[in-house]
Short mmCIF file of C-alpha atoms and ligand atoms in Angstrom, two decimals:
data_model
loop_
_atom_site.label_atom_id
_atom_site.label_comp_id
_atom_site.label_asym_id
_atom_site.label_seq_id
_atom_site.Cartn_x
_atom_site.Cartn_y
_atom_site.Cartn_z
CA UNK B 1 97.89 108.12 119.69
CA UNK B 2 97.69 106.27 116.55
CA UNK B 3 101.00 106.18 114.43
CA UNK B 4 100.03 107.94 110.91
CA UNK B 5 102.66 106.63 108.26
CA UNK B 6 101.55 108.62 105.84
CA UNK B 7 101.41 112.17 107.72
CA UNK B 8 105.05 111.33 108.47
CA UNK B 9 105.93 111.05 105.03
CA UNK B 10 103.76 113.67 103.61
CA UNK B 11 105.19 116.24 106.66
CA UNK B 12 108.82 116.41 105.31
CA UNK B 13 109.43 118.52 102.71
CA UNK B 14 112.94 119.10 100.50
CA UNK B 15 112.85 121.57 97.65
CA UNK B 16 114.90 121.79 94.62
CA UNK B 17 117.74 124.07 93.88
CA UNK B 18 115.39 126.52 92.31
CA UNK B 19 112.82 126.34 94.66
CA UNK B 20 110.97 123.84 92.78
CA UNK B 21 108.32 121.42 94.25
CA UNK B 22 110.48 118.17 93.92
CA UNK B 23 114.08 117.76 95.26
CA UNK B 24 116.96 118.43 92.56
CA UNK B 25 118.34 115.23 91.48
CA UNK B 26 121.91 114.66 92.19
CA UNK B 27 123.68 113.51 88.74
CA UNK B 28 127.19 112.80 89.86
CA UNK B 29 128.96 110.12 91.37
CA UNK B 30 131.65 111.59 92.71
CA UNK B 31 131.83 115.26 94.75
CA UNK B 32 134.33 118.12 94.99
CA UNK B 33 135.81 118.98 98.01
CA UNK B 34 137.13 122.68 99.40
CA UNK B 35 139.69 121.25 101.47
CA UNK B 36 141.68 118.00 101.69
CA UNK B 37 141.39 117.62 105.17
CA UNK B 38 136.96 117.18 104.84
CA UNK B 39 137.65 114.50 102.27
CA UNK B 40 139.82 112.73 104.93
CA UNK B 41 136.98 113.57 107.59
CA UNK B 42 134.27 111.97 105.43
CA UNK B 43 136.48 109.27 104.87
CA UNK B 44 136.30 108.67 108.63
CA UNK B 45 133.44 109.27 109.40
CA UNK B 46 133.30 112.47 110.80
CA UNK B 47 132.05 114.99 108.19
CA UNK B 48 128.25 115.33 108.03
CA UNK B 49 126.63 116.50 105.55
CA UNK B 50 129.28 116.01 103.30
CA UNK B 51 129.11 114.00 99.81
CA UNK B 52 131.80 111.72 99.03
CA UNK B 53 130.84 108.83 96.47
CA UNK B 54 127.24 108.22 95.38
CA UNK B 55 128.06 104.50 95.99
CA UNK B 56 128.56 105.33 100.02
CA UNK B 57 125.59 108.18 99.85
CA UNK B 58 123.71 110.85 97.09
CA UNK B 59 121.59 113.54 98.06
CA UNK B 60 118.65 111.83 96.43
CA UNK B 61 119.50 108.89 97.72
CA UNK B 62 119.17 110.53 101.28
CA UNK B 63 115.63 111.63 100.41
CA UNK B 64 114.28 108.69 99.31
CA UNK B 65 115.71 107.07 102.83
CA UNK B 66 114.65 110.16 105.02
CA UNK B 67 110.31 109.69 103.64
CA UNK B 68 110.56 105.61 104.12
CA UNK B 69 112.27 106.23 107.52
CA UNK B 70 109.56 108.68 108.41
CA UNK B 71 106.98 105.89 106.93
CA UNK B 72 108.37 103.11 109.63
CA UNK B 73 109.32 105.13 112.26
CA UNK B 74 112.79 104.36 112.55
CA UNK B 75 115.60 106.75 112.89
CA UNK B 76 117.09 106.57 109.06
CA UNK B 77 117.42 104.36 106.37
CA UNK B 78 119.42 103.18 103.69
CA UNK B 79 117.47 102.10 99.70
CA UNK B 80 119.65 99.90 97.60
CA UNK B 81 119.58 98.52 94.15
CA UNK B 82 116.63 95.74 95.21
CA UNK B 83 115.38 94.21 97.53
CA UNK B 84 117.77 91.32 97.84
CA UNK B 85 120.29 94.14 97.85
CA UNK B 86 118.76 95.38 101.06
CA UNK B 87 118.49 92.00 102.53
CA UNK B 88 121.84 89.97 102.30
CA UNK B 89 123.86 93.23 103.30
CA UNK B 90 122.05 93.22 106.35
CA UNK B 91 122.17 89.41 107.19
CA UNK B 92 125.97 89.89 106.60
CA UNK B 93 126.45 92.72 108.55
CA UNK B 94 124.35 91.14 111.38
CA UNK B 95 126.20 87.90 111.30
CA UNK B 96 129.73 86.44 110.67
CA UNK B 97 131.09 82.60 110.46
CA UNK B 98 129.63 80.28 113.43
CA UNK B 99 126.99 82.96 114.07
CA UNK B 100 122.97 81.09 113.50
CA UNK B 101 119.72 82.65 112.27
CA UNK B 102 116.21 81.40 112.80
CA UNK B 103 113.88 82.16 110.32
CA UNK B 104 110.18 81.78 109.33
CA UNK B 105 110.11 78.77 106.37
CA UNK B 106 107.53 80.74 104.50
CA UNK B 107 109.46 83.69 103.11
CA UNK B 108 110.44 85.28 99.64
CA UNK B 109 111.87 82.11 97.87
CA UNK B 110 115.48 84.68 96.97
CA UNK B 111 115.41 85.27 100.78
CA UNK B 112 115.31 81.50 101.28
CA UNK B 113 117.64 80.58 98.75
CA UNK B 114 120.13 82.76 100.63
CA UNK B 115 120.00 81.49 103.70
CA UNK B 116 119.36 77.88 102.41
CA UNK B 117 122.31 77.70 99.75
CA UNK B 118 124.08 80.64 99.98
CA UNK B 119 125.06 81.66 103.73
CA UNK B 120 126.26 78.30 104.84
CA UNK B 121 129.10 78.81 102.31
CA UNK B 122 130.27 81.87 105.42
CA UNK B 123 129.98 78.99 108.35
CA UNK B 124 126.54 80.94 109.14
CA UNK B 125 123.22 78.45 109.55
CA UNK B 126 119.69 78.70 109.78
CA UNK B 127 116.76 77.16 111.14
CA UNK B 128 113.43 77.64 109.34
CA UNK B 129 110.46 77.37 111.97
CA UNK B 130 106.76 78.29 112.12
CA UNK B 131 106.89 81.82 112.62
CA UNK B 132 103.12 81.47 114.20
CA UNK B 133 104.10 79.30 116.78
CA UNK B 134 105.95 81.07 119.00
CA UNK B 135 107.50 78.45 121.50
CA UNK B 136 108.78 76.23 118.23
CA UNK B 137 110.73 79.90 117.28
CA UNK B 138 111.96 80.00 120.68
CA UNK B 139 113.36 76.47 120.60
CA UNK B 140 114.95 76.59 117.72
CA UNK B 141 117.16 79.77 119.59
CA UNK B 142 121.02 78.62 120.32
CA UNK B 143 123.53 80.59 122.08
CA UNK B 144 124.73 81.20 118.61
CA UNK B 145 121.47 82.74 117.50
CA UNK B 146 122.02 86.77 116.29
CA UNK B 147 118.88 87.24 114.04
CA UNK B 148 115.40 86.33 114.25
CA UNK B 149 113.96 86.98 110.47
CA UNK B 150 110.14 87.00 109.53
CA UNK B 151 108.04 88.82 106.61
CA UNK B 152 105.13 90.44 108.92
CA UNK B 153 102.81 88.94 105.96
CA UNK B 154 104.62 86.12 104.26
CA UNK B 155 104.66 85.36 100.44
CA UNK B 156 102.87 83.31 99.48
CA UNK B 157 100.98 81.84 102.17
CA UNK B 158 100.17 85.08 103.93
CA UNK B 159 101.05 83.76 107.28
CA UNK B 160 100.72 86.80 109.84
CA UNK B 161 103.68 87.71 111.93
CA UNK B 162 103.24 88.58 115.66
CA UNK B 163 105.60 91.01 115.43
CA UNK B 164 105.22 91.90 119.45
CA UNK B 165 105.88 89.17 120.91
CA UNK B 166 108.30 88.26 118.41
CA UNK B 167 110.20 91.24 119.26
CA UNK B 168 110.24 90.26 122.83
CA UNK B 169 111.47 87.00 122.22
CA UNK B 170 114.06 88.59 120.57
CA UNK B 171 114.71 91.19 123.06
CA UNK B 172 115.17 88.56 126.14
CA UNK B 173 117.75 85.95 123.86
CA UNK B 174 119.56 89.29 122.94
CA UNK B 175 119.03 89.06 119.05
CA UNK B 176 118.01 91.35 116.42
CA UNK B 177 114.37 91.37 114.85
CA UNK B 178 114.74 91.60 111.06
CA UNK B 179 111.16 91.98 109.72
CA UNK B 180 110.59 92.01 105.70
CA UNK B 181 107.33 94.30 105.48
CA UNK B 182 107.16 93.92 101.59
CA UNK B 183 103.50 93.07 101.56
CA UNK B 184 102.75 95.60 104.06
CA UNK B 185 103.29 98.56 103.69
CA UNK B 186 101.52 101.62 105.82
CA UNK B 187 98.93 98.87 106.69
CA UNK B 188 101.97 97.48 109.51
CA UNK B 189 104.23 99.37 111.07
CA UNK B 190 107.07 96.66 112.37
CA UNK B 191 109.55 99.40 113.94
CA UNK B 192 106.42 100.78 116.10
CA UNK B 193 105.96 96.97 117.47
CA UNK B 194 109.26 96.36 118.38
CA UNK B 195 111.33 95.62 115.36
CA UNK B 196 115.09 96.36 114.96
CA UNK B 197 115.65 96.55 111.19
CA UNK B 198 112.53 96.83 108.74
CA UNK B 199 113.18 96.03 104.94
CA UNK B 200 111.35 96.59 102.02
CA UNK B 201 111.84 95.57 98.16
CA UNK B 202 110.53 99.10 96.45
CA UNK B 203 109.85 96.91 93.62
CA UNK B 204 106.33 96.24 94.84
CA UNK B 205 103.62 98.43 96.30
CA UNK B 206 105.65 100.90 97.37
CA UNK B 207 106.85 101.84 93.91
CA UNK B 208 103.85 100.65 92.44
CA UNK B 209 104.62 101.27 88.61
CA UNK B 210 106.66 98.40 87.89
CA UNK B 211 109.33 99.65 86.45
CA UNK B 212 112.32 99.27 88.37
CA UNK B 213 113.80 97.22 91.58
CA UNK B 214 114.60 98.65 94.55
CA UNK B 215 115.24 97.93 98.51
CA UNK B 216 115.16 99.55 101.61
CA UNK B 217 116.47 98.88 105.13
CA UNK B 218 115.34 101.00 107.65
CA UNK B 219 116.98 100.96 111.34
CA UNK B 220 118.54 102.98 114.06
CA UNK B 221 121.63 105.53 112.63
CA UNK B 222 123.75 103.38 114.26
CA UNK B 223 122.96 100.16 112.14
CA UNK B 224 122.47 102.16 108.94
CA UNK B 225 125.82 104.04 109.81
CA UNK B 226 127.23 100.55 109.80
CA UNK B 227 125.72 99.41 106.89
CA UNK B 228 127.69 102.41 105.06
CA UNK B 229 131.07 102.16 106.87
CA UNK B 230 133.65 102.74 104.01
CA UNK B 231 135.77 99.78 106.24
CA UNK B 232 133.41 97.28 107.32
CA UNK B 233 130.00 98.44 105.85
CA UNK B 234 128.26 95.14 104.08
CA UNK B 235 125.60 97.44 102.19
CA UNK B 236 128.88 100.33 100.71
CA UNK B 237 131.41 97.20 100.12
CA UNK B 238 128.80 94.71 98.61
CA UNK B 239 127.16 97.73 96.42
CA UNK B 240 124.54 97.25 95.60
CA UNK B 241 123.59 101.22 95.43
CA UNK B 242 120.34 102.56 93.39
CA UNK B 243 120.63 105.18 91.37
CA UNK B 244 119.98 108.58 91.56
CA UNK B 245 117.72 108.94 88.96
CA UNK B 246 115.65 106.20 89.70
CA UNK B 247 115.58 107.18 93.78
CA UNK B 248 114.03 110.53 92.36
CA UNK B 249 111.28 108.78 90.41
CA UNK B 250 110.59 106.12 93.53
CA UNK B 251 110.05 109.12 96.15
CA UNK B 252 107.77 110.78 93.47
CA UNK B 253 105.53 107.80 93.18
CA UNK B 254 105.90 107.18 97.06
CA UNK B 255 103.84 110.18 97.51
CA UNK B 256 100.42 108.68 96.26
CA UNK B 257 101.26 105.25 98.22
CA UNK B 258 98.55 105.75 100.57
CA UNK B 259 95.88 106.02 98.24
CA UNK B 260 97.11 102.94 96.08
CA UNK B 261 96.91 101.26 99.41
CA UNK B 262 93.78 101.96 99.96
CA UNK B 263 92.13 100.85 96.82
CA UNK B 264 94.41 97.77 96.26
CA UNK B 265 93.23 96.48 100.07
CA UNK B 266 89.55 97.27 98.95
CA UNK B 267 89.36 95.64 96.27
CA UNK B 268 91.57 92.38 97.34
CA UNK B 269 89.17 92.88 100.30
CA UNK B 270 85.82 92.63 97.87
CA UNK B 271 86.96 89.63 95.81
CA UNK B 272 88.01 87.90 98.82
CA UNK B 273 84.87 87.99 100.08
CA UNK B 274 82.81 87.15 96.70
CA UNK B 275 85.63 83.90 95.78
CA UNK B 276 85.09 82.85 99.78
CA UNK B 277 81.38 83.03 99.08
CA UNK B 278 81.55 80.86 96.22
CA UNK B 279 83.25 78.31 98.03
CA UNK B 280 87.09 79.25 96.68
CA UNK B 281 89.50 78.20 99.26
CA UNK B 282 90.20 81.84 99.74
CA UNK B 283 93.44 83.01 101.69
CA UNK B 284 93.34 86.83 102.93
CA UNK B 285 93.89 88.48 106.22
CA UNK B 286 90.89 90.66 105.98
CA UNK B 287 88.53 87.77 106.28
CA UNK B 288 87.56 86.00 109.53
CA UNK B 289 88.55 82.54 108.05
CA UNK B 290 91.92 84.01 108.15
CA UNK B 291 93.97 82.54 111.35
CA UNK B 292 95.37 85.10 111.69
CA UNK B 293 92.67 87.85 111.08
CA UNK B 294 92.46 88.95 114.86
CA UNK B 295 96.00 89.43 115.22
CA UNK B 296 96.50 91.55 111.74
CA UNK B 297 94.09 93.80 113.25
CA UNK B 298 95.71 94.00 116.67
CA UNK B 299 98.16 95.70 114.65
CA UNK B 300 97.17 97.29 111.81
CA UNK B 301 96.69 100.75 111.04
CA UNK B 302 93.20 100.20 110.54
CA UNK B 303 92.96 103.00 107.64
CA UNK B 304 95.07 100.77 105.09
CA UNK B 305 93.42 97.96 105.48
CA UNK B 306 94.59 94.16 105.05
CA UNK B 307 96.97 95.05 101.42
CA UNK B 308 96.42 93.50 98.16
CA UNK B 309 97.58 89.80 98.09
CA UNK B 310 95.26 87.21 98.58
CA UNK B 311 95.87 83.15 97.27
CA UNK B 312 93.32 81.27 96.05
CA UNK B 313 93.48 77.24 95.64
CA UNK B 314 91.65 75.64 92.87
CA UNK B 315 92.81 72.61 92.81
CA UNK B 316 95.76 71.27 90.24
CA UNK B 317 98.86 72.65 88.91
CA UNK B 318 96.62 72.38 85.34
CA UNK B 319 93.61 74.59 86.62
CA UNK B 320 95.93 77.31 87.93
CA UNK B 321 97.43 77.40 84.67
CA UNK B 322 94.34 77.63 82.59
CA UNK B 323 92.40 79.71 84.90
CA UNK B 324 95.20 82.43 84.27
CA UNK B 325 96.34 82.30 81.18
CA UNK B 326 92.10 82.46 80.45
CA UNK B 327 91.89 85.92 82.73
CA UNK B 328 94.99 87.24 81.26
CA UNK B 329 93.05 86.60 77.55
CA UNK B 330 90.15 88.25 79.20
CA UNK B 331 92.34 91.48 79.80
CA UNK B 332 91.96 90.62 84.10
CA UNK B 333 95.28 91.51 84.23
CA UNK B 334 98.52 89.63 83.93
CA UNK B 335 100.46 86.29 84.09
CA UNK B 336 103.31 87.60 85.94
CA UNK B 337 105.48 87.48 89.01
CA UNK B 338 105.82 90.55 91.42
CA UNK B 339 103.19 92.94 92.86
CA UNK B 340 101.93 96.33 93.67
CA UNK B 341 100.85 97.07 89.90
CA UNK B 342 97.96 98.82 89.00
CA UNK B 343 96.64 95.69 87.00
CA UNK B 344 95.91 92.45 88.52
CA UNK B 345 99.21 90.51 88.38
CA UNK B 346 98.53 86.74 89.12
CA UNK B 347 101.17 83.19 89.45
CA UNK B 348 101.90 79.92 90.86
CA UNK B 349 104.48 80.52 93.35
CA UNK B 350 105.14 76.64 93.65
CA UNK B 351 106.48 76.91 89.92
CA UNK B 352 107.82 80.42 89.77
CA UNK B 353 109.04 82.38 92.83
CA UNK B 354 108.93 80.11 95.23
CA UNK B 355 110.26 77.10 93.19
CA UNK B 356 113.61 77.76 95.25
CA UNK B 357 111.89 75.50 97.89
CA UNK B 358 111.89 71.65 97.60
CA UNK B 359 108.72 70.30 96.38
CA UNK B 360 108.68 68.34 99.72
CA UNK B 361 109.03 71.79 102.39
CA UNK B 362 106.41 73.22 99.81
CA UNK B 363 104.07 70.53 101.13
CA UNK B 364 105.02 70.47 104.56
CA UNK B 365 104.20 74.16 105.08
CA UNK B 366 101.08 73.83 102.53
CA UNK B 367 102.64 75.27 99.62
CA UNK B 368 99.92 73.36 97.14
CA UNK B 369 100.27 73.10 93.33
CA UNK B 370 97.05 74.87 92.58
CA UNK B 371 97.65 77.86 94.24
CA UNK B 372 97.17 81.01 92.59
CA UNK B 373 98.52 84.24 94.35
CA UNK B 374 97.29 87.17 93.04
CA UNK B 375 98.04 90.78 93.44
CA UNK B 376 95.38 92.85 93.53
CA UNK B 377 95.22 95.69 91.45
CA UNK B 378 93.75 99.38 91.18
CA UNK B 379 90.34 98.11 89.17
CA UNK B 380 87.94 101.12 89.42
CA UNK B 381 85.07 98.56 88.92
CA UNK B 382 85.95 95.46 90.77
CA UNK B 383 82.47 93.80 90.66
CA UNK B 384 82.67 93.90 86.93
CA UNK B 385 86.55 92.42 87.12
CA UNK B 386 84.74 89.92 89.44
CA UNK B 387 82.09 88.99 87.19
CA UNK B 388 84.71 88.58 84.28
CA UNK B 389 86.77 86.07 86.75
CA UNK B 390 83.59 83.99 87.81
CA UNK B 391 82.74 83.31 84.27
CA UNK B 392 86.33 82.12 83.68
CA UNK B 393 85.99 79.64 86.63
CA UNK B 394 82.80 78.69 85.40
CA UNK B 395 84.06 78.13 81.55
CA UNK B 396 86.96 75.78 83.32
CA UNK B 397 84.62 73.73 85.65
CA UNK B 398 86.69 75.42 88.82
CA UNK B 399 83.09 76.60 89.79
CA UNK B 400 80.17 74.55 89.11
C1 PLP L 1 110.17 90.78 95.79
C2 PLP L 1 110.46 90.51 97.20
C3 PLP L 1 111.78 90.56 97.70
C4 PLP L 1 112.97 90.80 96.80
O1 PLP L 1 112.97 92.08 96.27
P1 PLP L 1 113.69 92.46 94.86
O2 PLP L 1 113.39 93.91 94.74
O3 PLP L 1 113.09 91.60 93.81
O4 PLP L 1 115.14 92.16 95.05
C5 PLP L 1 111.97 90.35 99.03
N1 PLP L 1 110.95 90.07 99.87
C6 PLP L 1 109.68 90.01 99.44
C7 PLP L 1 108.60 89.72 100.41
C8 PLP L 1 109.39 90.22 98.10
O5 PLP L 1 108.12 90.15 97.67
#
């Protein structure tokens, strides 16, 4: 049977302390205990159920973990501050000094910049590969390998994961399958094809209302348990904890993900189509052109459809520029990193957030100066946004 992401998050239900609709929010850091022997249990370990220090766990914390779990099919989950708070913890929990990591090149440009700049200062190396070619990932696998990291739709290039047989690659060289499903979410399902660990930066689609970062990393209770060891946990000892508060509003506007979803993929879907019809050099998964458009499918829970980023090239660092700095004039929506929004949010990732990759790599893996990435947003008349956009390509000879 088909897996249904959103009936799993829609099935769990937590009331508040008054029997209201939403789940109480827990406003404390700290928790009072009946006896001094639980604190020392929950110290080891050994109490569940029992709250000890929001930065370890909080009740609304928990809830906001338990729904995303339920969304990827894993056993539990642990949200953090941000995304990058959900990612490093887990590449440090997963690997020590002399340990290697092979990685897709085209990922988040923080990501990168961690494992480019960052990890090497803990003795801990990676190789960036071509995630779609499956025997270069394999041969870039030592006997020191531990992780094998991919975004199952990478930013910005949109490259398409295959997040089956990467998981058996990973399964027979004995490593872990991290997969960041960021630009994904509902539409793939990583966990269900194999994956270990599944992260998320909240901060996009899955919040939606940008207005706040937030990560997720969602695994077996064993891995999150280790995450949140009070000895040896990399998520509780580098802290980066979100707050309860804000975990409350994320879960609220989790609820209406699936619709957002929805739209966002139709309309990326519709102006994909039109700017490929024009003759745009049009990246997105839903079209044929894609390379990767048969194996998105393969995978996809079809009611989602193919999400809401799409690229378009047009040409020069100076088109790019105009063209969006015209549309944002033109009320299209807005120069601005990030995604998931309900407007149109559009950038250059060679200049902005993927300028943590040398101008050369950019090249190599086709990173080009005119490329626009644009997140699709919630337009309840996208033929009239797309009418508004072709007469800004027009006006800037980008269409003749
Ligand atoms: C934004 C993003 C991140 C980082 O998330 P933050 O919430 O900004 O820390 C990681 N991966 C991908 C694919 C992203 O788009």
């Amino acid at each position: 049977m088909a897996f249904k992401p959103a009936n799993n998050i829609q099935d769990l239900q937590y009331f508040g302390e008054f029997g209201g609709v939403n789940p109480s929010i827990s406003d404390s850091s700290t928790y009072t205990f009946l006896s001094a022997k639980t604190m020392f249990d929950t110290f080891e370990g050994n109490a569940d159920g029992c709250y000890l220090y929001s930065r370890h766990s909080s009740p609304s914390n928990l809830y906001l973990g338990e729904a995303l779990a339920a969304m990827e099919g894993t056993e539990t989950a642990n949200v953090s501050a941000s995304g990058m708070g959900a990612i490093t913890p887990v590449l440090l929990q997963l690997c020590g000094s002399g340990d290697h990591i092979v990685s897709s090149r085209t990922i988040y440009g923080g990501t990168y910049a961690f494992l480019k700049n960052f990890t090497p200062r803990f003795n801990i190396a990676t190789s960036f590969v071509d995630i779609t070619k499956l025997d270069a990932v394999e041969a870039a696998i030592t006997e020191k390998t531990k992780v094998l990291y991919c975004e199952s739709v990478s930013n910005p290039l949109l490259e398409v994961a295959d997040i089956k047989d990467l998981a058996a690659l990973a399964k027979k060289h004995n490593l872990k399958l991290v997969v960041d499903n960021t630009f994904s979410p509902l539409s793939i399902s990583p966990a269900i094809l194999g994956a270990d660990v599944v992260i998320h930066s909240l901060t996009k689609f899955i919040n939606g209302s940008s207005d706040t970062v937030g990560g997720v990393v969602c695994g077996t209770q064993e891995f999150i348990n280790d995450l949140r060891n009070v000895n040896s946990g990399a998520s509780m000892l580098l802290g980066a904890t979100m707050d309860s508060l804000r975990a409350s509003s994320v879960l609220k506007n989790l609820r209406t993900l699936h619709i957002r979803i929805q739209q966002h993929s139709k309309n990326a879907l519709y102006l994909a189509e039109r700017f490929e019809q024009l003759g745009l050099k049009t990246v997105y998964p839903g079209l044929a052109s894609h390379p990767s458009h048969t194996l998105f499918k393969s995978m996809m829970n079809a009611a989602y459809g193919f999400g809401g980023i799409l690229t378009l090239d047009v040409g020069s660092a100076e088109k790019a520029n105009a063209l969006m700095e015209l549309m944002q004039n033109k009320n299209l929506g807005y120069l601005a990193v990030s995604l998931g929004f309900y407007k149109t949010l559009f950038s250059a990732p060679g200049s902005s957030t993927s300028s943590e990759i040398p101008e050369e790599e950019q090249k190599e893996m086709g990173l080009s100066e005119g490329l626009i990435r644009f997140s699709i947003g919630l337009d309840d008349d996208i033929e009239r946004s797309f009418q508004t956009m072709k007469s800004c390509m027009i006006s800037l000879d980008i269409l003749k």
